[in-house]
Coordinates of N, CA and C in Angstrom, one line a residue:
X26 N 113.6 151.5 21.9 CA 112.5 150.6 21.9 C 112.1 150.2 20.6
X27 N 112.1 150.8 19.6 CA 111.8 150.5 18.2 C 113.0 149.6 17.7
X28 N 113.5 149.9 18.2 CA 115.1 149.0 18.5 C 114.7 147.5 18.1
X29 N 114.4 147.6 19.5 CA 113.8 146.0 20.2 C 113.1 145.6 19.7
X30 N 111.9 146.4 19.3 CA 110.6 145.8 18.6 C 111.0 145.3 17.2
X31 N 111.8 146.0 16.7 CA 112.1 145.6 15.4 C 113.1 143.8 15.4
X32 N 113.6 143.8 16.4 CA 114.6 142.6 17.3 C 113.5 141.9 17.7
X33 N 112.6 141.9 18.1 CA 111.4 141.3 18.2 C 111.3 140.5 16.9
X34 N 110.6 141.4 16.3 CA 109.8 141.6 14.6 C 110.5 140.2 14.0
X35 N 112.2 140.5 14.1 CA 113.1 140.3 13.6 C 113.3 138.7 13.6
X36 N 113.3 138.2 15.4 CA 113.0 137.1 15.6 C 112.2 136.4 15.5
X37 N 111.1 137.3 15.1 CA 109.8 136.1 15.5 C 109.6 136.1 13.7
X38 N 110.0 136.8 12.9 CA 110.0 136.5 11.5 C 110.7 135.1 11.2
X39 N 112.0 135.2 11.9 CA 113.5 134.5 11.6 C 112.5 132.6 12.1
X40 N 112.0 132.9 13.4 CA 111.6 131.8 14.4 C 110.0 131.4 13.4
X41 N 109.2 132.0 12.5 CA 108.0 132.4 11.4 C 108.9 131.2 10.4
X42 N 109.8 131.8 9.7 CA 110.6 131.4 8.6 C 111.1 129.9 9.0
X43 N 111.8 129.4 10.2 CA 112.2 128.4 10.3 C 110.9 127.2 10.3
X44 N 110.1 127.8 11.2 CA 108.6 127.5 11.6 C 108.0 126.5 10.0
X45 N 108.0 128.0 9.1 CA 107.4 127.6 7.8 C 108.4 126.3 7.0
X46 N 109.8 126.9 7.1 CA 110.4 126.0 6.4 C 110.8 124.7 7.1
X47 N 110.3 124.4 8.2 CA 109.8 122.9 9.0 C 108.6 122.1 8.5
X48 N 107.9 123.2 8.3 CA 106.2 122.7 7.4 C 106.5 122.3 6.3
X49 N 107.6 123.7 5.4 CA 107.4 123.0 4.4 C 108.1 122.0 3.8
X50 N 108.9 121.3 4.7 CA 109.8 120.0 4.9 C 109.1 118.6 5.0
X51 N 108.2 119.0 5.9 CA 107.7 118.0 6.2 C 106.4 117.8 5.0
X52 N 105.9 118.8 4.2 CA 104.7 118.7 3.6 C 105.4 117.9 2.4
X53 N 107.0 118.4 2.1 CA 107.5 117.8 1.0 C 107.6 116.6 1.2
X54 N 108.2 115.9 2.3 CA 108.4 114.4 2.7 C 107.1 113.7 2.9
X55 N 105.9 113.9 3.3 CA 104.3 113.7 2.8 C 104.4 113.7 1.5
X56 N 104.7 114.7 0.8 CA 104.2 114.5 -0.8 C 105.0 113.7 -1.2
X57 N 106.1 113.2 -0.7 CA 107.1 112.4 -1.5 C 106.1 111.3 -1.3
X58 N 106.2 110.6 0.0 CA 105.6 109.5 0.3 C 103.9 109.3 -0.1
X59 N 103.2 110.0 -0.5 CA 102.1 110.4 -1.3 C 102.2 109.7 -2.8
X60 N 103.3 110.4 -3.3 CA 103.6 110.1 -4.4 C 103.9 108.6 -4.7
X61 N 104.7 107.9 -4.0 CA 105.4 106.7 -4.1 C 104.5 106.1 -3.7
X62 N 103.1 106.1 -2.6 CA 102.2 105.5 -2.4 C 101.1 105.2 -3.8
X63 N 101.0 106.6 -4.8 CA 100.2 106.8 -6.0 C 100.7 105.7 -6.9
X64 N 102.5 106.1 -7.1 CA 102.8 105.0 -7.6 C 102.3 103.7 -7.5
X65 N 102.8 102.9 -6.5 CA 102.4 101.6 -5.9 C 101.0 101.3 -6.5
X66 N 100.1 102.2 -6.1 CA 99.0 102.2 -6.1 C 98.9 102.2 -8.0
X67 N 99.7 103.0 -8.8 CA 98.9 102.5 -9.5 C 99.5 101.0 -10.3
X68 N 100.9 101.1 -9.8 CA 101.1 99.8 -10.3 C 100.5 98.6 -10.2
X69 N 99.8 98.5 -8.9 CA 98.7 97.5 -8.6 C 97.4 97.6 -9.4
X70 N 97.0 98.8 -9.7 CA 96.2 99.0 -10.5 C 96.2 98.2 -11.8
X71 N 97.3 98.8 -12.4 CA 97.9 97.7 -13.8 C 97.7 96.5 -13.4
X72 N 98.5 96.1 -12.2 CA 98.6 94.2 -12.2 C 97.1 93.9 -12.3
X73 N 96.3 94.3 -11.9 CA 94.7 94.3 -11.4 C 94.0 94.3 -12.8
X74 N 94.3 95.3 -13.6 CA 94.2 95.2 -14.7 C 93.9 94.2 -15.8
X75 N 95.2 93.9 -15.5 CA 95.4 92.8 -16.7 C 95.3 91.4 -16.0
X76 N 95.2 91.4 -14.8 CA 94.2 89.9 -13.9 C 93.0 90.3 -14.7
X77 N 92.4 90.9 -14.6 CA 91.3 91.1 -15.0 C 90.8 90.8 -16.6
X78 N 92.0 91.1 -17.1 CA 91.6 90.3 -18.7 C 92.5 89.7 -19.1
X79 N 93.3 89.1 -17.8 CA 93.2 87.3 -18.4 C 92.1 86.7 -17.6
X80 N 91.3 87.0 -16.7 CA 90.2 86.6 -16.1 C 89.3 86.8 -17.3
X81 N 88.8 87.7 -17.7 CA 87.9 87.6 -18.7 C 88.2 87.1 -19.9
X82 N 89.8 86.8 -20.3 CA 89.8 86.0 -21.4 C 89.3 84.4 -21.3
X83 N 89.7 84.1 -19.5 CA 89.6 82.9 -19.4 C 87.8 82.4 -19.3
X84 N 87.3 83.1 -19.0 CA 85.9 83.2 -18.9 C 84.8 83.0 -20.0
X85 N 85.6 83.9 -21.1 CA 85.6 83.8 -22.5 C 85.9 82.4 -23.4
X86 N 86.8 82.2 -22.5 CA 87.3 80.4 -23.0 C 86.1 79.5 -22.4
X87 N 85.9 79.7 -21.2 CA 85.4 79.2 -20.4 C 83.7 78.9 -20.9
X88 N 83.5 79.9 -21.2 CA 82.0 80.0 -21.8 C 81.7 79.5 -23.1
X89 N 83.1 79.5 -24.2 CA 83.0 78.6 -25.6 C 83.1 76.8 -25.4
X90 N 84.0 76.5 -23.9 CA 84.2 75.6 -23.6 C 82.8 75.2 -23.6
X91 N 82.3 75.8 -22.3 CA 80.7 75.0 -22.2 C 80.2 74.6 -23.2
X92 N 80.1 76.1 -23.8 CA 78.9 76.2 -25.3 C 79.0 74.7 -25.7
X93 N 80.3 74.5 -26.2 CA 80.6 73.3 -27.2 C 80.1 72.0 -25.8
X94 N 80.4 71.9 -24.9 CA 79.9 71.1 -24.0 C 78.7 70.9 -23.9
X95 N 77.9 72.0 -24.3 CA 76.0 71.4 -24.6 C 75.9 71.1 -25.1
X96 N 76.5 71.5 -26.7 CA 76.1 71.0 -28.0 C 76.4 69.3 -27.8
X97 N 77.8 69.1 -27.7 CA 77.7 67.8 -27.3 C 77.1 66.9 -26.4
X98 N 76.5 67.3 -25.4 CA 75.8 67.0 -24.9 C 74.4 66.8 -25.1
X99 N 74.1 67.7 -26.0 CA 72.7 67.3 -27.0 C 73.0 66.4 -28.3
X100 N 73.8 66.3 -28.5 CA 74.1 65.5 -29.6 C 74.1 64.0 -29.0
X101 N 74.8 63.9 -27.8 CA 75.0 62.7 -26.9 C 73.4 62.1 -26.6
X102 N 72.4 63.3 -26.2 CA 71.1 62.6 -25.7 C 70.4 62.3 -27.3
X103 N 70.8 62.8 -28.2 CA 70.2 62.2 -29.2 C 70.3 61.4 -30.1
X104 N 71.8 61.3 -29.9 CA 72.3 59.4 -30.2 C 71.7 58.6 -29.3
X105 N 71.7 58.8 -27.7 CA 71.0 57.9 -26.6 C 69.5 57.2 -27.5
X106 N 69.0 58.8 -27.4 CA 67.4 58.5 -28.2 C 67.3 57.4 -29.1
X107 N 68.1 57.9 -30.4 CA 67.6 57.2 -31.8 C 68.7 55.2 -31.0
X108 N 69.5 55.5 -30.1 CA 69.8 54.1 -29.9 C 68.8 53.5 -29.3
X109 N 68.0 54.2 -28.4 CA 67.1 53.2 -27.6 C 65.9 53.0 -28.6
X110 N 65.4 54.0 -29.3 CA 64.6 53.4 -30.6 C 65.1 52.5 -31.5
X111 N 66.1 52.5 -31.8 CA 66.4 51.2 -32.6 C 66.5 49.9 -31.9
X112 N 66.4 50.1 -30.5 CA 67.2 48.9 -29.4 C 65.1 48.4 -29.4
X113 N 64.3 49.0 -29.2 CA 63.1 49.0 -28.9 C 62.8 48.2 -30.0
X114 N 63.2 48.7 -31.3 CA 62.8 48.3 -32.8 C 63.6 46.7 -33.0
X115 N 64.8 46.9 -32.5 CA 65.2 45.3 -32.3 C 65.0 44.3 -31.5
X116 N 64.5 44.9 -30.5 CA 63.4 43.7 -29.8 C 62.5 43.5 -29.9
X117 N 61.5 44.3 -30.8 CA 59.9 43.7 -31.4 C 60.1 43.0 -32.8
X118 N 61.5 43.0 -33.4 CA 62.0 42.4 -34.4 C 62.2 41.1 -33.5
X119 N 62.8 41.0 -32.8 CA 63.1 39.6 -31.8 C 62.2 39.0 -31.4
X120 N 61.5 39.2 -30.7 CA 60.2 38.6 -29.9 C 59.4 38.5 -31.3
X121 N 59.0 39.1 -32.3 CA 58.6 38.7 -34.0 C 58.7 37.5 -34.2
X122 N 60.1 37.0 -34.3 CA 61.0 36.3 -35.2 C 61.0 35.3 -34.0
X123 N 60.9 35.2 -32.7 CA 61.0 34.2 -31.7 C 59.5 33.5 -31.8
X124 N 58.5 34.3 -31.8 CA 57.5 34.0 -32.0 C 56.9 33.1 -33.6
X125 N 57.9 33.3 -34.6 CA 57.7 32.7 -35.9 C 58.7 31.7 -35.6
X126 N 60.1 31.5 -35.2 CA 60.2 30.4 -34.7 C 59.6 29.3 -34.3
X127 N 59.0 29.5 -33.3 CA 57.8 28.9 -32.2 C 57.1 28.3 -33.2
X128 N 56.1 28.9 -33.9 CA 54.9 28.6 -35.0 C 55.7 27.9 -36.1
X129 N 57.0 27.9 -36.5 CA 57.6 27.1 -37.7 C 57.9 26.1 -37.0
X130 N 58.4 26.2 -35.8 CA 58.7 24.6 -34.6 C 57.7 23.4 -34.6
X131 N 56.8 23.9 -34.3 CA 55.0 23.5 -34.2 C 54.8 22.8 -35.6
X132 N 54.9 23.6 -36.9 CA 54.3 23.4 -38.3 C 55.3 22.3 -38.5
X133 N 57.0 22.6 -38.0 CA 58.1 21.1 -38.4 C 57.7 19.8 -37.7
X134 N 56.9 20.2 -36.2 CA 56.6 19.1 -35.4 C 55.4 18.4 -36.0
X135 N 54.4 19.2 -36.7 CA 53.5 18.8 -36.9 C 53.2 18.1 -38.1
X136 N 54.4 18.3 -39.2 CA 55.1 17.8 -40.8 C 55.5 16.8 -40.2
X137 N 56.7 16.5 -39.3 CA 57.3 15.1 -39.0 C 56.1 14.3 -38.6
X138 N 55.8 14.8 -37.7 CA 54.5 13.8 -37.2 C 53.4 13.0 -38.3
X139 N 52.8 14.3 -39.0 CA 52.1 13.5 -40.0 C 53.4 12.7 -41.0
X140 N 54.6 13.2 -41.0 CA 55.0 12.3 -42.3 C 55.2 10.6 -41.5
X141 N 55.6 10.7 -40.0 CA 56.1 9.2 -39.5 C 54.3 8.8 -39.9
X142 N 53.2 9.5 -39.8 CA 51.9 8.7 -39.9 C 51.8 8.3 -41.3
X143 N 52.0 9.3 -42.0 CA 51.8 8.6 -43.7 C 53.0 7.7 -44.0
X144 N 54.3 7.9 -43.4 CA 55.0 6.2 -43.5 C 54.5 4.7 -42.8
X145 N 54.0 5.3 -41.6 CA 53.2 4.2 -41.7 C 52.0 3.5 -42.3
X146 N 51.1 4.7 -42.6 CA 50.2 4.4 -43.4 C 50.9 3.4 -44.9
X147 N 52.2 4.2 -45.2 CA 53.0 3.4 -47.1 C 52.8 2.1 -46.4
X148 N 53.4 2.0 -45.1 CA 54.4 0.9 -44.8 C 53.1 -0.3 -44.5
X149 N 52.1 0.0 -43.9 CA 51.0 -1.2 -44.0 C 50.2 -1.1 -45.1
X150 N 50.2 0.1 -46.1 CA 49.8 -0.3 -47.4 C 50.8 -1.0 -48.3
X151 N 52.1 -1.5 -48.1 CA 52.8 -1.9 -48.6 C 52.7 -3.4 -48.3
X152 N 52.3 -3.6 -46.9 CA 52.5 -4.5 -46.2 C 51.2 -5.6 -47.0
X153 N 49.8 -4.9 -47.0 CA 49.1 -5.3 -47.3 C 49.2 -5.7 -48.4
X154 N 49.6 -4.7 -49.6 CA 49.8 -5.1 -51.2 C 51.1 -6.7 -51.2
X155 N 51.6 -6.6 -50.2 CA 52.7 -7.8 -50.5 C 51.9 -8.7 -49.5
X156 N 51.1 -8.7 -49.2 CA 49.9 -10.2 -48.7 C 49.3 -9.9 -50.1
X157 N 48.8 -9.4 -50.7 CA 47.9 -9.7 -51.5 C 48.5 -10.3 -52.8
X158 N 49.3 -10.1 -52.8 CA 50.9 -10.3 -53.9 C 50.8 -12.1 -53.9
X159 N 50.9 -12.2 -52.5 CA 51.7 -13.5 -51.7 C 50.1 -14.0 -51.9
X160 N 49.3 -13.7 -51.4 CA 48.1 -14.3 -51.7 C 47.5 -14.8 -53.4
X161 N 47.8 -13.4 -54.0 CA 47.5 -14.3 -55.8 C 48.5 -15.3 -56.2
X162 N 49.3 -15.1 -56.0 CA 50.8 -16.1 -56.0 C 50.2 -17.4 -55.6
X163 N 50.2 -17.5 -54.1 CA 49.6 -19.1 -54.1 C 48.3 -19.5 -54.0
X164 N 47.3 -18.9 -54.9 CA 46.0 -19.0 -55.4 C 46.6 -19.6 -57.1
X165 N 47.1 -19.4 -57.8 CA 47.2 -19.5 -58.9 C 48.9 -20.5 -59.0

């Protein structure tokens, strides 16, 4: 009987041992695929990585781009400005100068006018002096 039990013992060690070295088969083929998953994983990790800072380089670009895009942009509204003040300052220079027109028009209208009057005034004082001419003439 100790026989058997030990034939027992024997088997169920032998049937223990195959048992374990099934587990630890399978635990290795898990850790393999564990492993290879880690990998993967971190190789994604890397690619992720470095997306990451060319994202933030681009961002970096992105943000000097703007920057300089305000500046210019303030530079643009303040050319606008000082143009529409000058544009402002050229039309009160205009309507000025349209208005002195107007009043030099008037003062040339009003010089010809009097000058055709004082030609006529020469032209019948002339008229008159040559009657009086004509008149001492055949008086004498």
């Amino acid at each position: 009987m100790v026989e058997a039990d030990l034939e027992r013992a024997e088997e169920r060690a032998e049937s223990g041992e195959s048992y374990v070295a099934r587990k630890l088969v399978l635990m290795e083929q898990d850790l393999e695929r564990a492993e290879e998953r880690a990998e993967v994983g971190e190789g994604k990790i890397v690619e992720l990585e470095e997306e990451l800072r060319v994202v933030g380089n681009n961002l970096k670009s992105l943000e000097v781009s703007e920057e300089k895009a305000n500046q210019r942009e303030e530079e643009y509204k303040q050319q606008i400005k000082n143009l529409n003040n000058r544009l402002k300052e050229a039309e009160a220079r205009a309507e000025f100068a349209e208005r002195s027109v107007q009043k030099l028009q008037k003062e040339v209208d009003r010089l010809e006018d009097e000058l055709v009057h004082e030609k006529e005034k020469y032209k019948y004082i002339c008229d008159d002096l040559d009657m009086t001419f004509t008149e001492l003439i055949e008086k004498n």
